[in-house]
mmCIF file of C-alpha atoms in Angstrom:
data_model
loop_
_atom_site.group_PDB
_atom_site.id
_atom_site.type_symbol
_atom_site.label_atom_id
_atom_site.label_comp_id
_atom_site.label_asym_id
_atom_site.label_seq_id
_atom_site.Cartn_x
_atom_site.Cartn_y
_atom_site.Cartn_z
ATOM 1 C CA UNK A 1 -19.139 -51.441 32.650
ATOM 2 C CA UNK A 2 -20.257 -50.011 35.742
ATOM 3 C CA UNK A 3 -19.761 -46.181 35.011
ATOM 4 C CA UNK A 4 -20.520 -44.930 38.260
ATOM 5 C CA UNK A 5 -16.761 -46.581 39.729
ATOM 6 C CA UNK A 6 -14.870 -45.028 36.580
ATOM 7 C CA UNK A 7 -12.846 -42.133 37.408
ATOM 8 C CA UNK A 8 -12.896 -38.934 35.630
ATOM 9 C CA UNK A 9 -10.354 -38.261 33.086
ATOM 10 C CA UNK A 10 -8.979 -35.309 31.286
ATOM 11 C CA UNK A 11 -6.383 -33.946 29.529
ATOM 12 C CA UNK A 12 -2.978 -35.324 31.254
ATOM 13 C CA UNK A 13 -4.539 -38.511 33.055
ATOM 14 C CA UNK A 14 -2.552 -41.675 32.520
ATOM 15 C CA UNK A 15 -3.730 -45.181 33.324
ATOM 16 C CA UNK A 16 -5.733 -48.264 32.415
ATOM 17 C CA UNK A 17 -8.962 -46.365 32.464
ATOM 18 C CA UNK A 18 -7.276 -44.221 29.799
ATOM 19 C CA UNK A 19 -6.519 -47.389 27.755
ATOM 20 C CA UNK A 20 -10.317 -48.343 28.128
ATOM 21 C CA UNK A 21 -11.159 -45.006 26.744
ATOM 22 C CA UNK A 22 -8.726 -45.097 24.027
ATOM 23 C CA UNK A 23 -10.254 -48.471 22.764
ATOM 24 C CA UNK A 24 -14.103 -47.763 23.032
ATOM 25 C CA UNK A 25 -12.987 -44.522 20.884
ATOM 26 C CA UNK A 26 -11.072 -46.381 18.947
ATOM 27 C CA UNK A 27 -14.104 -49.357 18.504
ATOM 28 C CA UNK A 28 -16.216 -46.697 17.449
ATOM 29 C CA UNK A 29 -14.432 -44.416 14.844
ATOM 30 C CA UNK A 30 -13.532 -41.385 16.897
ATOM 31 C CA UNK A 31 -9.890 -42.256 17.616
ATOM 32 C CA UNK A 32 -7.597 -42.939 15.381
ATOM 33 C CA UNK A 33 -4.074 -42.382 17.657
ATOM 34 C CA UNK A 34 -1.935 -44.968 19.169
ATOM 35 C CA UNK A 35 -3.803 -46.894 22.410
ATOM 36 C CA UNK A 36 -1.113 -45.800 24.894
ATOM 37 C CA UNK A 37 -2.842 -44.898 28.318
ATOM 38 C CA UNK A 38 -1.730 -41.385 28.001
ATOM 39 C CA UNK A 39 -4.797 -38.723 27.182
ATOM 40 C CA UNK A 40 -2.897 -36.404 25.090
ATOM 41 C CA UNK A 41 -4.306 -33.599 22.833
ATOM 42 C CA UNK A 42 -5.277 -36.400 20.350
ATOM 43 C CA UNK A 43 -7.318 -38.140 23.124
ATOM 44 C CA UNK A 44 -9.166 -34.855 24.020
ATOM 45 C CA UNK A 45 -9.923 -34.286 20.381
ATOM 46 C CA UNK A 46 -11.798 -37.254 19.957
ATOM 47 C CA UNK A 47 -13.400 -37.092 23.212
ATOM 48 C CA UNK A 48 -14.811 -33.576 22.049
ATOM 49 C CA UNK A 49 -15.977 -34.983 18.779
ATOM 50 C CA UNK A 50 -17.742 -37.731 20.830
ATOM 51 C CA UNK A 51 -19.641 -35.368 23.019
ATOM 52 C CA UNK A 52 -20.624 -33.308 20.049
ATOM 53 C CA UNK A 53 -21.771 -36.174 18.342
ATOM 54 C CA UNK A 54 -24.114 -37.331 21.457
ATOM 55 C CA UNK A 55 -25.284 -33.875 22.567
ATOM 56 C CA UNK A 56 -23.119 -34.155 25.540
ATOM 57 C CA UNK A 57 -21.234 -30.787 26.936
ATOM 58 C CA UNK A 58 -17.946 -31.174 24.682
ATOM 59 C CA UNK A 59 -15.675 -30.181 27.356
ATOM 60 C CA UNK A 60 -13.177 -32.911 26.495
ATOM 61 C CA UNK A 61 -13.357 -34.665 29.982
ATOM 62 C CA UNK A 62 -14.599 -37.958 30.563
ATOM 63 C CA UNK A 63 -17.135 -37.771 33.429
ATOM 64 C CA UNK A 64 -20.251 -40.105 34.384
ATOM 65 C CA UNK A 65 -22.568 -38.902 31.545
ATOM 66 C CA UNK A 66 -19.709 -39.377 28.879
ATOM 67 C CA UNK A 67 -18.840 -43.022 30.329
ATOM 68 C CA UNK A 68 -22.121 -43.772 30.401
ATOM 69 C CA UNK A 69 -22.865 -42.608 27.009
ATOM 70 C CA UNK A 70 -19.540 -44.457 25.821
ATOM 71 C CA UNK A 71 -20.823 -47.855 27.361
ATOM 72 C CA UNK A 72 -24.384 -47.256 25.720
ATOM 73 C CA UNK A 73 -22.857 -46.918 22.303
ATOM 74 C CA UNK A 74 -19.488 -48.826 22.381
ATOM 75 C CA UNK A 75 -18.757 -50.646 25.563
ATOM 76 C CA UNK A 76 -18.841 -54.468 24.417
ATOM 77 C CA UNK A 77 -22.174 -54.391 22.979
ATOM 78 C CA UNK A 78 -21.055 -54.199 19.437
ATOM 79 C CA UNK A 79 -23.476 -56.428 17.196
ATOM 80 C CA UNK A 80 -21.172 -58.635 15.022
ATOM 81 C CA UNK A 81 -22.547 -61.120 12.481
ATOM 82 C CA UNK A 82 -20.873 -63.292 10.208
ATOM 83 C CA UNK A 83 -20.809 -62.277 6.655
ATOM 84 C CA UNK A 84 -22.693 -64.421 3.956
ATOM 85 C CA UNK A 85 -21.031 -66.040 1.237
ATOM 86 C CA UNK A 86 -21.746 -63.359 -0.983
ATOM 87 C CA UNK A 87 -21.044 -60.540 1.365
ATOM 88 C CA UNK A 88 -17.489 -62.478 2.003
ATOM 89 C CA UNK A 89 -16.536 -62.464 -2.029
ATOM 90 C CA UNK A 90 -17.136 -58.829 -1.824
ATOM 91 C CA UNK A 91 -15.379 -58.336 1.143
ATOM 92 C CA UNK A 92 -12.177 -60.010 -0.484
ATOM 93 C CA UNK A 93 -12.458 -58.277 -3.396
ATOM 94 C CA UNK A 94 -12.396 -54.793 -1.591
ATOM 95 C CA UNK A 95 -9.661 -56.231 0.592
ATOM 96 C CA UNK A 96 -7.569 -57.013 -2.558
ATOM 97 C CA UNK A 97 -8.203 -53.967 -4.406
ATOM 98 C CA UNK A 98 -7.219 -51.473 -1.905
ATOM 99 C CA UNK A 99 -3.798 -50.892 -0.239
ATOM 100 C CA UNK A 100 -4.595 -50.885 3.519
ATOM 101 C CA UNK A 101 -6.136 -54.525 2.448
ATOM 102 C CA UNK A 102 -3.368 -55.371 0.446
ATOM 103 C CA UNK A 103 -0.966 -54.689 3.842
ATOM 104 C CA UNK A 104 -2.874 -56.130 5.971
ATOM 105 C CA UNK A 105 -2.735 -59.413 3.866
ATOM 106 C CA UNK A 106 1.034 -58.899 3.944
ATOM 107 C CA UNK A 107 1.006 -58.733 7.373
ATOM 108 C CA UNK A 108 -0.769 -62.137 7.532
ATOM 109 C CA UNK A 109 2.011 -63.753 5.192
ATOM 110 C CA UNK A 110 4.457 -62.441 7.279
ATOM 111 C CA UNK A 111 2.818 -63.966 10.141
ATOM 112 C CA UNK A 112 2.754 -67.430 8.734
ATOM 113 C CA UNK A 113 -1.152 -67.039 8.669
ATOM 114 C CA UNK A 114 -1.790 -67.789 4.954
ATOM 115 C CA UNK A 115 -1.995 -71.730 3.824
ATOM 116 C CA UNK A 116 -4.279 -74.489 3.680
ATOM 117 C CA UNK A 117 -4.379 -75.268 7.083
ATOM 118 C CA UNK A 118 -5.564 -71.813 7.978
ATOM 119 C CA UNK A 119 -9.254 -70.914 7.794
ATOM 120 C CA UNK A 120 -10.951 -67.578 7.459
ATOM 121 C CA UNK A 121 -14.146 -65.992 8.163
ATOM 122 C CA UNK A 122 -15.370 -62.700 7.626
ATOM 123 C CA UNK A 123 -17.754 -60.432 10.341
ATOM 124 C CA UNK A 124 -19.459 -57.277 9.932
ATOM 125 C CA UNK A 125 -20.482 -54.827 12.773
ATOM 126 C CA UNK A 126 -23.984 -53.651 11.937
ATOM 127 C CA UNK A 127 -24.063 -51.128 14.716
ATOM 128 C CA UNK A 128 -21.962 -48.520 12.648
ATOM 129 C CA UNK A 129 -23.763 -49.375 9.392
ATOM 130 C CA UNK A 130 -20.830 -51.846 8.102
ATOM 131 C CA UNK A 131 -18.107 -49.554 8.447
ATOM 132 C CA UNK A 132 -16.157 -51.878 10.692
ATOM 133 C CA UNK A 133 -15.317 -55.417 9.650
ATOM 134 C CA UNK A 134 -13.092 -58.440 10.799
ATOM 135 C CA UNK A 135 -11.428 -60.984 9.217
ATOM 136 C CA UNK A 136 -10.311 -63.946 11.577
ATOM 137 C CA UNK A 137 -7.581 -66.391 10.519
ATOM 138 C CA UNK A 138 -7.438 -69.226 12.343
ATOM 139 C CA UNK A 139 -4.560 -72.212 12.056
ATOM 140 C CA UNK A 140 -4.072 -75.420 13.026
ATOM 141 C CA UNK A 141 -1.565 -75.562 14.425
ATOM 142 C CA UNK A 142 -0.890 -72.418 15.661
ATOM 143 C CA UNK A 143 1.877 -70.035 14.689
ATOM 144 C CA UNK A 144 3.168 -67.012 14.443
ATOM 145 C CA UNK A 145 6.484 -64.762 13.292
ATOM 146 C CA UNK A 146 8.753 -66.747 15.661
ATOM 147 C CA UNK A 147 8.620 -69.930 17.587
ATOM 148 C CA UNK A 148 8.407 -68.119 20.872
ATOM 149 C CA UNK A 149 5.297 -66.249 19.783
ATOM 150 C CA UNK A 150 2.451 -68.539 18.333
ATOM 151 C CA UNK A 151 -1.085 -67.596 17.794
ATOM 152 C CA UNK A 152 -4.183 -69.412 17.628
ATOM 153 C CA UNK A 153 -5.903 -66.564 15.203
ATOM 154 C CA UNK A 154 -5.094 -63.202 13.953
ATOM 155 C CA UNK A 155 -8.112 -60.764 13.695
ATOM 156 C CA UNK A 156 -7.865 -57.911 11.283
ATOM 157 C CA UNK A 157 -10.256 -55.087 12.060
ATOM 158 C CA UNK A 158 -10.770 -52.683 9.090
ATOM 159 C CA UNK A 159 -12.367 -49.506 9.810
ATOM 160 C CA UNK A 160 -14.271 -47.983 6.066
ATOM 161 C CA UNK A 161 -14.413 -44.402 5.435
ATOM 162 C CA UNK A 162 -17.027 -44.092 2.466
ATOM 163 C CA UNK A 163 -16.860 -47.927 1.204
ATOM 164 C CA UNK A 164 -12.693 -47.768 1.250
ATOM 165 C CA UNK A 165 -10.614 -49.256 3.961
ATOM 166 C CA UNK A 166 -9.351 -46.288 5.676
ATOM 167 C CA UNK A 167 -7.217 -48.286 8.797
ATOM 168 C CA UNK A 168 -7.128 -51.478 10.124
ATOM 169 C CA UNK A 169 -6.263 -52.628 13.262
ATOM 170 C CA UNK A 170 -4.109 -56.290 14.883
ATOM 171 C CA UNK A 171 -5.310 -58.120 17.431
ATOM 172 C CA UNK A 172 -3.546 -61.788 17.782
ATOM 173 C CA UNK A 173 -5.203 -63.962 19.861
ATOM 174 C CA UNK A 174 -2.773 -66.485 22.383
ATOM 175 C CA UNK A 175 -4.347 -69.868 23.610
ATOM 176 C CA UNK A 176 -5.500 -69.037 26.969
ATOM 177 C CA UNK A 177 -6.398 -65.676 26.376
ATOM 178 C CA UNK A 178 -9.790 -63.942 25.807
ATOM 179 C CA UNK A 179 -10.175 -61.966 22.431
ATOM 180 C CA UNK A 180 -10.956 -58.054 23.104
ATOM 181 C CA UNK A 181 -13.632 -58.405 20.661
ATOM 182 C CA UNK A 182 -16.568 -61.608 21.306
ATOM 183 C CA UNK A 183 -17.298 -62.901 17.757
ATOM 184 C CA UNK A 184 -20.558 -65.222 17.094
ATOM 185 C CA UNK A 185 -18.786 -68.658 15.755
#
């Protein structure tokens, strides 16, 4: 991401760059709101917390220094690795023993992403102390909640706090589209 060409953003901004900002802040666990492209008070609070954490002027305005730090910390340089077999077993136990994990499994069941033709793999983001994990489920043939929307894979991105699943996000990958997060295979 070339930070020199990105606009300054502040409360009241609305555009695709705000979506990028919200996505990065969410990836690095500073933003838990809806990714809607609207720079409101929740986005501003997340920006101020990020700026304080990284020693920037905490004014809630995303200028070149804040964009640069966001790019350095979370802009596509996430350090994902596939979990070992032992880590996968522990992760499955965590998922089935937490209500947010069970909610994610229910979503997979509703989308028909559980079954013998589906494979799952787990990934760990080491950049943030393992507090972000992905469960990737691929099925052959592609499937989904309706015949009109068949997905090649569904990714559940778990955000942990003190070892517990606090929130999760869902990414559905359709054939011919690039997933938001590049994972090692």
